[in-house]
Short mmCIF file of C-alpha atoms in Angstrom, two decimals:
data_model
loop_
_atom_site.label_atom_id
_atom_site.label_comp_id
_atom_site.label_asym_id
_atom_site.label_seq_id
_atom_site.Cartn_x
_atom_site.Cartn_y
_atom_site.Cartn_z
CA MET A 66 20.49 6.26 0.06
CA CYS A 67 19.10 8.88 -2.83
CA GLY A 68 16.26 7.12 -4.24
CA ARG A 69 14.53 10.27 -5.77
CA TYR A 70 15.25 13.13 -7.20
CA ALA A 71 13.94 16.09 -9.20
CA LEU A 72 15.06 17.01 -13.74
CA GLU A 73 11.70 18.74 -14.70
CA LEU A 74 13.73 19.87 -17.94
CA THR A 75 12.83 19.29 -21.48
CA THR A 76 15.62 16.88 -23.90
CA GLU A 77 17.04 20.61 -25.26
CA GLN A 78 16.79 22.33 -22.41
CA VAL A 79 19.31 19.38 -20.85
CA VAL A 80 21.52 19.60 -23.66
CA THR A 81 22.05 22.82 -23.52
CA ALA A 82 22.30 23.12 -19.84
CA LEU A 83 25.16 20.66 -20.20
CA GLU A 84 26.92 21.91 -23.60
CA SER A 85 26.83 25.10 -21.76
CA ASN A 86 29.32 23.59 -19.03
CA GLY A 87 31.50 22.06 -20.99
CA LEU A 88 30.30 18.02 -22.17
CA ARG A 89 30.17 17.54 -25.65
CA ILE A 90 27.18 15.55 -26.01
CA ASP A 91 27.98 13.72 -30.15
CA ASN A 92 24.42 11.70 -29.94
CA VAL A 93 21.21 12.53 -28.09
CA TYR A 94 18.98 8.51 -27.53
CA ASP A 95 15.41 7.23 -26.43
CA ALA A 96 14.52 11.17 -24.57
CA GLU A 97 11.45 9.39 -25.90
CA ARG A 98 11.58 7.25 -22.32
CA GLY A 99 11.84 10.08 -20.53
CA LEU A 100 9.89 11.37 -17.78
CA GLU A 101 10.74 15.37 -16.79
CA SER A 102 9.08 15.24 -13.50
CA LEU A 103 9.61 16.65 -9.86
CA ASN A 104 9.89 13.30 -8.37
CA ILE A 105 11.76 10.60 -10.23
CA ALA A 106 11.53 7.42 -8.56
CA PRO A 107 14.11 3.62 -10.02
CA THR A 108 12.95 2.17 -12.59
CA SER A 109 12.19 5.32 -13.88
CA TYR A 110 14.30 6.59 -17.66
CA GLU A 111 15.98 9.40 -16.81
CA PRO A 112 19.23 12.08 -19.19
CA VAL A 113 22.32 10.27 -17.83
CA TYR A 114 25.35 11.63 -20.13
CA TYR A 115 28.64 9.06 -20.50
CA LYS A 116 30.33 7.70 -22.97
CA GLU A 117 29.96 4.50 -24.81
CA ASN A 118 32.75 4.14 -27.83
CA ASP A 119 34.51 7.18 -28.19
CA GLU A 120 31.26 8.89 -28.13
CA HIS A 121 29.55 11.10 -25.46
CA ASN A 122 26.05 10.98 -25.60
CA LEU A 123 23.14 11.35 -23.40
CA ARG A 124 20.85 8.59 -23.37
CA TYR A 125 17.66 7.94 -21.49
CA MET A 126 18.94 5.48 -18.83
CA HIS A 127 16.23 3.09 -16.26
CA TRP A 128 17.39 3.74 -12.54
CA GLY A 129 18.30 0.79 -10.78
CA LEU A 130 21.91 -0.74 -12.89
CA VAL A 131 20.65 -4.01 -15.06
CA PRO A 132 24.39 -5.12 -15.21
CA SER A 133 25.11 -6.76 -18.09
CA PHE A 134 25.52 -10.48 -16.36
CA ALA A 135 21.57 -10.23 -15.29
CA HIS A 136 19.37 -12.60 -16.37
CA GLU A 137 16.24 -11.08 -15.20
CA VAL A 138 16.30 -7.34 -13.51
CA PHE A 139 17.37 -7.48 -9.47
CA LYS A 140 14.60 -7.23 -7.10
CA PHE A 141 17.35 -5.56 -4.75
CA PRO A 142 16.98 -2.00 -5.35
CA THR A 143 20.53 -1.36 -7.09
CA HIS A 144 19.95 2.74 -8.01
CA ASN A 145 22.89 3.19 -5.08
CA CYS A 146 25.95 2.22 -5.18
CA LYS A 147 28.19 3.24 -2.15
CA SER A 148 31.60 4.13 -2.55
CA ASP A 149 33.28 1.90 -0.82
CA SER A 150 31.64 -0.69 -2.24
CA LEU A 151 33.06 1.07 -6.13
CA ALA A 152 36.16 1.14 -4.24
CA HIS A 153 36.95 -2.39 -3.24
CA LEU A 154 34.94 -3.18 -6.71
CA LYS A 155 32.01 -5.58 -5.76
CA PRO A 156 31.48 -7.66 -8.65
CA MET A 157 28.30 -6.05 -9.21
CA TRP A 158 29.58 -2.46 -10.02
CA ARG A 159 32.20 -3.91 -12.13
CA SER A 160 31.84 -1.74 -15.09
CA ALA A 161 32.63 0.80 -12.71
CA LYS A 162 35.87 0.20 -13.93
CA THR A 163 35.63 1.37 -17.61
CA ARG A 164 31.88 2.71 -17.82
CA ARG A 165 31.52 5.94 -15.35
CA ALA A 166 28.42 7.91 -16.22
CA ALA A 167 27.21 11.73 -15.27
CA VAL A 168 23.44 12.57 -13.79
CA PRO A 169 22.15 15.36 -14.40
CA MET A 170 19.22 16.93 -11.57
CA GLN A 171 17.87 19.73 -10.00
CA GLY A 172 18.08 17.95 -6.99
CA TYR A 173 17.22 15.27 -4.73
CA TYR A 174 15.24 14.12 -1.54
CA GLU A 175 16.35 12.67 1.51
CA TRP A 176 14.25 11.94 4.83
CA HIS A 177 14.92 12.39 8.51
CA SER A 178 13.32 10.34 10.68
CA GLU A 179 12.04 11.72 13.69
CA GLY A 180 11.12 8.48 15.80
CA LYS A 181 8.33 6.62 14.07
CA LYS A 182 8.39 9.55 11.18
CA LYS A 183 10.31 10.03 8.52
CA LEU A 184 9.77 13.56 6.87
CA PRO A 185 11.29 13.74 3.65
CA TYR A 186 13.87 16.51 2.76
CA TYR A 187 14.95 18.93 -1.03
CA PHE A 188 18.37 19.30 -1.59
CA LYS A 189 19.45 22.42 -4.24
CA ASP A 190 22.07 23.92 -5.30
CA LYS A 191 22.03 27.06 -2.99
CA ASP A 192 22.08 28.99 -6.78
CA ALA A 193 19.83 27.37 -8.41
CA GLU A 194 22.44 25.39 -10.60
CA LEU A 195 21.65 22.38 -12.30
CA LEU A 196 23.66 18.98 -9.91
CA CYS A 197 26.61 17.08 -11.47
CA VAL A 198 26.54 13.52 -10.03
CA LEU A 199 27.88 10.55 -10.69
CA GLY A 200 26.70 7.21 -11.74
CA ILE A 201 27.80 4.13 -13.71
CA TRP A 202 25.64 3.13 -16.29
CA ASP A 203 25.80 -0.97 -18.02
CA ARG A 204 24.24 -2.14 -20.63
CA ASN A 205 22.11 -5.60 -20.76
CA GLU A 206 21.76 -7.46 -24.27
CA HIS A 207 19.59 -10.42 -21.77
CA VAL A 208 17.00 -8.98 -20.32
CA GLU A 209 15.71 -7.11 -23.16
CA ASP A 210 17.60 -5.50 -26.37
CA SER A 211 20.32 -3.24 -25.24
CA LEU A 212 18.43 -2.51 -21.82
CA TYR A 213 20.61 0.65 -20.62
CA SER A 214 20.73 1.56 -17.14
CA PHE A 215 22.28 3.23 -14.17
CA SER A 216 23.53 3.48 -10.55
CA ILE A 217 24.11 6.53 -8.16
CA VAL A 218 27.10 6.85 -7.05
CA THR A 219 26.85 7.32 -2.70
CA THR A 220 29.11 8.42 -0.01
CA ASP A 221 29.25 10.29 3.76
CA ALA A 222 26.79 12.93 3.85
CA GLY A 223 29.11 16.03 4.23
CA SER A 224 28.85 18.01 7.52
CA SER A 225 26.65 20.45 6.78
CA ILE A 226 23.96 18.43 6.48
CA GLU A 227 25.02 15.48 7.60
CA HIS A 228 21.98 15.80 10.69
CA VAL A 229 19.38 15.50 7.64
CA HIS A 230 20.71 12.28 6.55
CA HIS A 231 24.20 10.51 6.59
CA ARG A 232 24.49 9.37 3.23
CA MET A 233 24.51 11.75 -0.31
CA PRO A 234 24.78 11.07 -3.91
CA CYS A 235 28.14 12.83 -4.65
CA ILE A 236 27.99 16.10 -6.24
CA VAL A 237 30.37 17.04 -8.31
CA ARG A 238 31.65 19.70 -10.64
CA PHE A 239 30.86 19.43 -14.32
CA GLU A 240 34.56 19.89 -15.65
CA ASP A 241 35.60 16.51 -12.63
CA ALA A 242 32.49 14.73 -14.65
CA ILE A 243 34.55 14.47 -18.03
CA GLU A 244 37.82 13.73 -16.08
CA TRP A 245 35.51 10.70 -13.78
CA ILE A 246 34.14 9.48 -17.55
CA ASP A 247 37.32 9.57 -19.36
CA GLY A 248 40.14 9.01 -16.96
CA ASN A 249 41.80 5.49 -15.65
CA TRP A 250 40.65 3.00 -12.92
CA PRO A 251 41.30 3.49 -9.94
CA LYS A 252 43.18 7.30 -10.84
CA VAL A 253 39.11 8.39 -10.99
CA LEU A 254 37.69 6.86 -7.30
CA ASP A 255 39.69 10.31 -6.21
CA LEU A 256 37.60 12.44 -7.67
CA ILE A 257 34.41 10.43 -4.98
CA MET A 258 34.14 13.29 -3.29
CA SER A 259 31.15 15.46 -2.67
CA LYS A 260 29.94 19.16 -2.34
CA ASP A 261 27.57 19.39 0.65
CA ASP A 262 27.28 23.70 -0.08
CA LEU A 263 22.74 22.77 -1.08
CA GLU A 264 20.47 24.35 1.07
CA PHE A 265 17.88 21.68 1.98
CA TYR A 266 14.87 22.13 3.28
CA ARG A 267 11.41 20.80 4.67
CA VAL A 268 8.60 19.14 2.23
CA SER A 269 5.63 17.34 1.88
CA THR A 270 5.41 14.93 2.12
CA ALA A 271 2.94 14.09 -1.04
CA VAL A 272 6.61 13.31 -2.66
CA ASN A 273 6.80 9.81 -0.28
CA LYS A 274 4.15 8.41 -2.94
CA ILE A 275 5.85 6.77 -6.59
CA GLY A 276 4.03 8.77 -8.83
CA SER A 277 2.36 12.12 -6.63
CA LYS A 278 3.45 15.51 -8.79
CA GLY A 279 2.61 19.00 -8.56
CA GLN A 280 5.89 21.49 -7.47
CA LEU A 281 6.79 18.35 -4.78
CA ASN A 282 10.45 20.45 -3.95
CA GLU A 283 8.72 23.64 -3.00
CA PRO A 284 9.65 24.89 0.62
CA LEU A 285 6.54 23.42 3.50
CA LYS A 286 4.62 26.19 5.14
CA GLU A 287 4.18 26.85 8.33
CA GLU A 288 1.52 26.15 8.90
CA GLU A 289 1.85 22.77 7.05
CA VAL A 290 4.47 21.14 9.33
CA ALA A 291 2.54 20.39 12.02
CA GLN A 292 1.04 17.44 9.82
CA VAL A 293 3.77 15.85 8.42
CA GLY A 294 4.09 13.13 8.91
CA ASP A 295 0.80 12.04 8.95
CA LYS A 296 -0.84 9.29 7.35
CA ARG A 297 -2.85 7.80 4.45
CA GLN A 298 -5.80 5.73 4.40
CA SER A 299 -4.79 2.71 2.66
CA THR A 300 -7.91 0.39 0.23
CA MET A 301 -7.31 -2.89 -0.67
CA ASP A 302 -6.44 -3.05 -3.66
CA SER A 303 -3.05 -2.47 -2.50
CA PHE A 304 -3.14 -5.34 -0.79
CA PHE A 305 -5.68 -7.83 -2.47
CA SER A 306 -5.54 -8.90 -5.76
CA PRO A 307 -8.69 -8.40 -7.91
CA LYS A 308 -10.10 -10.97 -9.90
CA ARG A 309 -12.44 -10.16 -11.70
CA ILE A 310 -15.65 -12.58 -12.63
CA LYS A 311 -18.52 -11.48 -14.55
CA LYS A 312 -21.80 -13.69 -13.93
CA GLU A 313 -23.03 -15.87 -16.80
CA MET B 144 -33.20 -24.46 -6.81
CA LEU B 145 -32.03 -23.05 -3.63
CA GLU B 146 -34.10 -23.81 -0.22
CA ALA B 147 -33.22 -22.73 2.97
CA LYS B 148 -34.66 -22.47 6.58
CA LEU B 149 -33.93 -20.53 9.06
CA ASP B 150 -35.84 -21.76 12.68
CA ALA B 151 -35.68 -18.14 13.64
CA ALA B 152 -35.02 -14.59 11.11
CA SER B 153 -33.12 -12.50 13.42
CA GLN B 154 -30.14 -15.12 12.49
CA LEU B 155 -30.78 -13.10 8.78
CA LYS B 156 -31.69 -10.02 10.76
CA LYS B 157 -28.70 -9.70 12.92
CA ILE B 158 -26.47 -10.57 10.31
CA VAL B 159 -27.91 -8.72 7.49
CA GLU B 160 -27.89 -5.29 9.78
CA ALA B 161 -24.52 -5.93 10.07
CA ILE B 162 -23.02 -5.39 7.05
CA ARG B 163 -25.71 -3.50 4.85
CA ASP B 164 -24.54 -0.04 6.33
CA MET B 165 -20.27 -1.10 4.02
CA LEU B 166 -22.47 -3.08 1.48
CA GLY B 167 -24.70 -1.96 -1.58
CA GLU B 168 -25.79 -3.99 -4.13
CA CYS B 169 -24.22 -7.67 -4.45
CA ASN B 170 -23.72 -11.36 -5.04
CA ILE B 171 -24.82 -13.90 -2.55
CA GLU B 172 -23.56 -17.44 -4.61
CA CYS B 173 -25.41 -20.19 -3.03
CA ASN B 174 -24.35 -23.67 -3.55
CA GLU B 175 -24.69 -27.41 -1.33
CA THR B 176 -22.56 -25.78 1.40
CA GLY B 177 -23.56 -23.13 1.80
CA LEU B 178 -23.97 -19.51 1.09
CA ALA B 179 -21.14 -17.20 0.36
CA LEU B 180 -20.73 -13.93 -0.14
CA GLN B 181 -17.54 -11.38 -0.70
CA SER B 182 -18.02 -7.53 -1.13
CA LEU B 183 -15.81 -4.34 -0.65
CA ASP B 184 -16.94 -1.66 0.19
CA LYS B 185 -17.29 2.05 -1.85
CA SER B 186 -14.61 3.47 -0.70
CA HIS B 187 -12.68 -0.54 -1.07
CA ILE B 188 -11.75 -0.46 3.43
CA VAL B 189 -13.46 -3.14 4.33
CA LEU B 190 -13.67 -6.29 1.81
CA VAL B 191 -16.66 -8.30 3.00
CA SER B 192 -16.56 -12.11 4.30
CA LEU B 193 -19.29 -14.12 4.95
CA LEU B 194 -19.83 -17.67 5.12
CA LEU B 195 -23.24 -18.70 5.71
CA GLY B 196 -22.19 -23.07 6.24
CA SER B 197 -26.17 -24.78 5.15
CA ASP B 198 -25.25 -26.92 8.52
CA GLY B 199 -26.56 -23.98 9.84
CA PHE B 200 -29.58 -23.34 8.62
CA SER B 201 -33.49 -25.84 9.27
CA GLU B 202 -33.13 -27.34 5.91
CA TYR B 203 -30.48 -26.55 3.85
CA ARG B 204 -31.00 -26.86 -0.09
CA CYS B 205 -29.25 -26.41 -3.10
CA ASP B 206 -28.93 -28.75 -5.84
CA ARG B 207 -26.91 -26.39 -8.37
CA GLY B 208 -24.97 -23.35 -7.83
CA VAL B 209 -27.48 -20.03 -7.38
CA THR B 210 -26.45 -16.37 -7.62
CA LEU B 211 -28.22 -13.77 -6.09
CA GLY B 212 -27.27 -10.56 -6.60
CA LEU B 213 -28.89 -8.17 -4.22
CA ASN B 214 -29.03 -5.26 -2.99
CA ILE B 215 -28.37 -5.37 0.38
CA ASN B 216 -30.54 -2.18 1.42
CA SER B 217 -33.69 -3.56 -0.02
CA LEU B 218 -32.77 -6.82 2.04
CA ALA B 219 -32.53 -5.74 5.44
CA THR B 220 -35.47 -3.76 4.52
CA VAL B 221 -37.47 -6.84 3.95
CA LEU B 222 -36.42 -8.93 6.48
CA ARG B 223 -37.98 -6.02 9.25
CA CYS B 224 -40.73 -6.99 8.17
CA ALA B 225 -40.40 -10.28 9.78
CA ASN B 226 -40.25 -10.69 13.67
CA ASN B 227 -37.57 -12.02 15.11
CA ASP B 228 -38.66 -15.54 16.64
CA ASP B 229 -40.58 -16.12 12.60
CA ILE B 230 -39.43 -19.04 10.75
CA LEU B 231 -37.82 -18.28 7.57
CA THR B 232 -37.31 -19.56 4.53
CA LEU B 233 -35.26 -18.39 1.58
CA ARG B 234 -35.99 -19.51 -2.46
CA SER B 235 -34.97 -18.59 -5.43
CA GLU B 236 -35.69 -21.59 -8.74
CA ASP B 237 -32.32 -22.48 -11.24
CA ARG B 238 -32.72 -18.81 -13.95
CA ALA B 239 -35.44 -17.26 -11.36
CA ASN B 240 -35.01 -13.45 -10.99
CA GLU B 241 -36.16 -12.97 -7.65
CA LEU B 242 -35.44 -14.08 -3.91
CA ILE B 243 -38.57 -15.79 -2.04
CA LEU B 244 -38.59 -14.72 1.27
CA THR B 245 -40.82 -16.10 3.31
CA PHE B 246 -42.18 -15.04 7.78
CA GLU B 247 -44.10 -17.94 8.86
CA ASP B 248 -44.79 -17.18 13.01
CA SER B 249 -44.72 -20.22 15.01
CA LYS B 250 -47.56 -21.03 15.12
CA ALA B 251 -48.47 -21.42 11.50
CA ASP B 252 -51.32 -18.91 11.48
CA ARG B 253 -49.91 -15.58 9.25
CA ILE B 254 -47.25 -16.68 6.18
CA SER B 255 -45.94 -13.65 4.42
CA GLU B 256 -44.03 -13.65 0.82
CA PHE B 257 -41.99 -11.57 -0.03
CA ASN B 258 -40.36 -10.95 -3.94
CA LEU B 259 -36.62 -9.79 -4.11
CA ARG B 260 -35.90 -8.43 -7.78
CA LEU B 261 -32.36 -10.29 -8.05
CA MET B 262 -29.99 -7.34 -10.25
CA ASP B 263 -27.39 -8.95 -12.35
CA ILE B 264 -23.73 -8.01 -11.10
CA ASP B 265 -21.22 -7.57 -12.61
CA GLN B 266 -18.46 -7.72 -9.42
CA GLU B 267 -14.66 -7.48 -9.32
CA TYR B 268 -13.47 -10.13 -6.23
CA LEU B 269 -10.35 -10.62 -4.56
CA ALA B 270 -8.42 -12.62 -3.58
CA ILE B 271 -7.79 -13.26 -0.42
CA PRO B 272 -3.78 -14.72 -0.08
CA GLU B 273 -3.10 -16.69 3.09
CA THR B 274 -0.94 -15.50 5.76
CA GLU B 275 0.10 -16.00 9.66
CA TYR B 276 -0.52 -12.74 11.19
CA ALA B 277 1.96 -11.75 14.13
CA ALA B 278 -0.55 -10.82 16.65
CA THR B 279 -3.59 -12.86 17.07
CA VAL B 280 -6.43 -10.66 19.97
CA VAL B 281 -9.75 -13.04 20.79
CA MET B 282 -11.97 -10.68 22.82
CA SER B 283 -15.68 -10.04 23.81
CA ALA B 284 -16.58 -7.78 20.95
CA ALA B 285 -19.07 -5.81 23.11
CA VAL B 286 -16.17 -4.54 24.91
CA LEU B 287 -14.21 -4.13 21.48
CA GLN B 288 -16.82 -1.85 20.37
CA ARG B 289 -17.10 -0.04 23.61
CA THR B 290 -13.58 0.60 23.83
CA LEU B 291 -14.08 2.12 20.32
CA ARG B 292 -16.92 4.16 20.54
CA ASP B 293 -15.45 5.85 23.94
CA LEU B 294 -12.11 7.01 21.64
CA SER B 295 -14.20 8.35 19.03
CA ALA B 296 -14.55 11.46 20.32
CA LEU B 297 -11.56 12.15 20.08
CA SER B 298 -10.47 11.40 16.56
CA GLU B 299 -11.24 10.05 13.67
CA ALA B 300 -8.67 7.52 14.11
CA VAL B 301 -7.39 4.23 16.41
CA THR B 302 -4.21 3.35 16.72
CA ILE B 303 -3.75 -0.49 18.12
CA GLU B 304 -0.86 -1.84 19.06
CA ILE B 305 -0.08 -5.38 20.87
CA ASP B 306 2.46 -6.92 22.39
CA LYS B 307 3.10 -9.89 25.11
CA GLU B 308 1.95 -7.26 27.69
CA GLY B 309 -1.67 -6.88 26.32
CA ILE B 310 -3.03 -4.89 23.50
CA ARG B 311 -4.09 -0.98 23.71
CA PHE B 312 -5.93 1.06 21.66
CA SER B 313 -5.46 5.14 21.74
CA ALA B 314 -6.44 7.30 20.37
CA GLU B 315 -4.91 11.63 20.02
CA GLY B 316 -7.58 14.71 18.74
CA ASP B 317 -7.70 18.21 19.10
CA LEU B 318 -9.77 16.69 22.79
CA GLY B 319 -6.80 15.42 23.80
CA LYS B 320 -6.34 12.10 23.47
CA GLY B 321 -6.98 9.19 24.88
CA SER B 322 -6.05 5.19 25.76
CA THR B 323 -6.97 2.38 26.37
CA HIS B 324 -4.94 -1.07 27.70
CA PHE B 325 -6.06 -4.36 28.57
CA LYS B 326 -4.12 -7.42 30.07
CA PRO B 327 -4.17 -10.92 28.82
CA CYS B 328 -6.58 -12.09 31.49
CA VAL B 329 -8.51 -15.44 31.66
CA ASP B 330 -12.01 -15.75 32.95
CA MET B 331 -12.87 -18.81 34.23
CA GLU B 332 -17.19 -17.73 35.05
CA ASN B 333 -16.82 -15.49 31.75
CA ALA B 334 -14.80 -17.36 29.10
CA GLU B 335 -16.69 -14.47 27.17
CA ASN B 336 -13.79 -11.80 29.49
CA SER B 337 -11.20 -13.73 28.27
CA ILE B 338 -8.78 -11.61 26.51
CA ASN B 339 -5.80 -14.47 24.87
CA ILE B 340 -3.73 -12.73 23.19
CA THR B 341 -1.14 -15.93 20.22
CA LEU B 342 1.86 -13.42 19.54
CA SER B 343 4.59 -13.65 17.16
CA GLU B 344 6.00 -10.60 16.67
CA PRO B 345 5.16 -7.35 18.67
CA VAL B 346 2.52 -5.41 15.50
CA SER B 347 1.05 -1.54 15.75
CA LEU B 348 -1.73 -0.13 14.14
CA SER B 349 -4.13 2.59 12.71
CA PHE B 350 -7.18 2.54 11.94
CA ASN B 351 -10.41 4.81 10.77
CA LEU B 352 -12.81 4.94 13.48
CA GLN B 353 -16.15 4.72 11.29
CA TYR B 354 -15.00 2.04 9.47
CA PHE B 355 -13.54 0.73 13.06
CA SER B 356 -17.17 1.29 14.09
CA ASN B 357 -19.65 0.26 11.48
CA ILE B 358 -17.30 -2.96 11.84
CA THR B 359 -18.55 -3.72 15.40
CA LYS B 360 -21.87 -4.50 14.38
CA ALA B 361 -21.73 -7.48 13.75
CA SER B 362 -21.38 -7.76 17.91
CA SER B 363 -24.44 -8.98 18.35
CA LEU B 364 -24.12 -11.35 15.72
CA SER B 365 -20.64 -13.88 18.77
CA SER B 366 -20.27 -12.63 21.94
CA THR B 367 -16.01 -12.54 21.00
CA VAL B 368 -13.97 -10.93 18.32
CA THR B 369 -11.31 -12.36 16.87
CA LEU B 370 -8.39 -9.35 15.39
CA GLN B 371 -5.25 -10.46 13.72
CA MET B 372 -2.94 -8.27 12.81
CA THR B 373 0.77 -8.22 11.01
CA ALA B 374 2.47 -4.71 10.21
CA GLY B 375 1.70 -3.05 6.98
CA MET B 376 -1.61 -5.63 6.30
CA PRO B 377 -5.39 -5.43 6.18
CA ALA B 378 -6.13 -6.47 9.87
CA GLN B 379 -8.41 -9.68 9.75
CA ILE B 380 -11.12 -9.21 12.11
CA GLU B 381 -13.88 -12.43 12.80
CA TYR B 382 -16.99 -12.50 14.64
CA LYS B 383 -18.14 -15.95 14.21
CA LEU B 384 -22.27 -17.80 14.09
CA PRO B 385 -23.04 -21.52 14.47
CA SER B 386 -22.07 -22.90 11.39
CA GLY B 387 -19.80 -20.06 9.88
CA HIS B 388 -18.55 -16.64 9.81
CA VAL B 389 -18.96 -12.82 9.27
CA ARG B 390 -14.92 -11.57 8.82
CA TYR B 391 -13.34 -7.77 7.87
CA TYR B 392 -10.31 -7.55 6.03
CA PHE B 393 -9.53 -3.68 7.76
CA ALA B 394 -7.33 -1.71 5.47
CA PRO B 395 -4.87 0.18 7.25
CA LYS B 396 -3.45 4.32 7.68
CA ILE B 397 -0.66 4.00 6.26
CA GLU B 398 2.90 6.00 6.20
CA ASP B 399 3.90 6.04 2.30
CA ASP B 400 7.16 4.04 2.61
CA PRO B 401 9.53 6.11 0.63
CA TYR B 402 11.90 3.60 -0.92
CA ALA B 403 8.75 1.09 -1.09
#
């Protein structure tokens, strides 16, 4: 499961970073829909590198795959696609056969279970380089005109990080991402692996809440560690919907 | 118009005292079935729902719907002028801008009358979904109040766990930790001391103790309290009245689910 990641870069910075890693970008689409954030959650629009009509594009797509055959956005989560589901080409993920992508990110978050508590960790490249994560994309014409969406491919976590969380996104070298996008099915499945020489550390549970901002990917200070996992007071507005009645 | 009479002012005094700390200004809706109030506290952690059925009054008349926009603290202040055994009458004409409260002593040789100015309150109401709670506990209202008061010395939060073994209240703070466990039991002599648990699945929720303590001020209204809980949902705490109820919906403390 990879349910939250960080990419706080402008479109120009993303383009520059991808091009410097050898990715050719012919067009950039829907940049205005994008959200630069250290707390990217499913349903936001994020840059995805993909190929369509022989052109290599960077497009801000909806995180959570909406397959071309769907008539509504699924209620179940589609922001991750397990690599073994891809290998068996389950119907949900059949776009993987022709529509593969690379998703740039500065790092991602996973939650480690300690008893009843789930504590967030941030994973990033040891040299703070941009990570290149395998993805699949699709275009849907039923839900809205040309709804582009993507899902992140996940695999078993490597031995050095599996004690924190047992799954991780497939992180590859950028040149392997080009092969993933341009290569032939099913040979590209051989590319599904992940480097696991990542740096990781505990971060604030502030990242648990979708929409929270700030330097969420910074290591937690020692004195803050003890407070991690504390509960937050909820309000009735989260449970019951308001109906406004004005007195006549 | 509304005209409602109670044989003892203490009935309304207790109710208003029980909710005054939580509520500011709110509307009391009156119709032929009785009086009803629904209002959130200022921090939106507790929703108070009060129903006073017309049967609970010795005389009751309300020809058409009347909305009484009131400051609950002002109402409490005026009600303090009534003796507990005074006969209390509430009156409001259609489209009137005041509520008239009359207090008569039983011999009817003293009659006091207070006019409370009504307010036009633009109030937010919440739609309360029908919920099948995972656990329902009926227990002594005084015991619940005492248990929570004891634990509030330790922490600002209490965790309530209900399973087939019983109901457990626990708190942990800088001083240390403490807990009280009650097993289901039946007390034939004093029925209010029985603890009845109905359970479809075990549940555990945490709540702010300051707010809980405000809720248990309603213990003077009923010998028993009904506590209903479902994981991840507000608890429902109900004190039954002779005809109606005071019901609190209480938002729990939660851990954010990163995948929600």
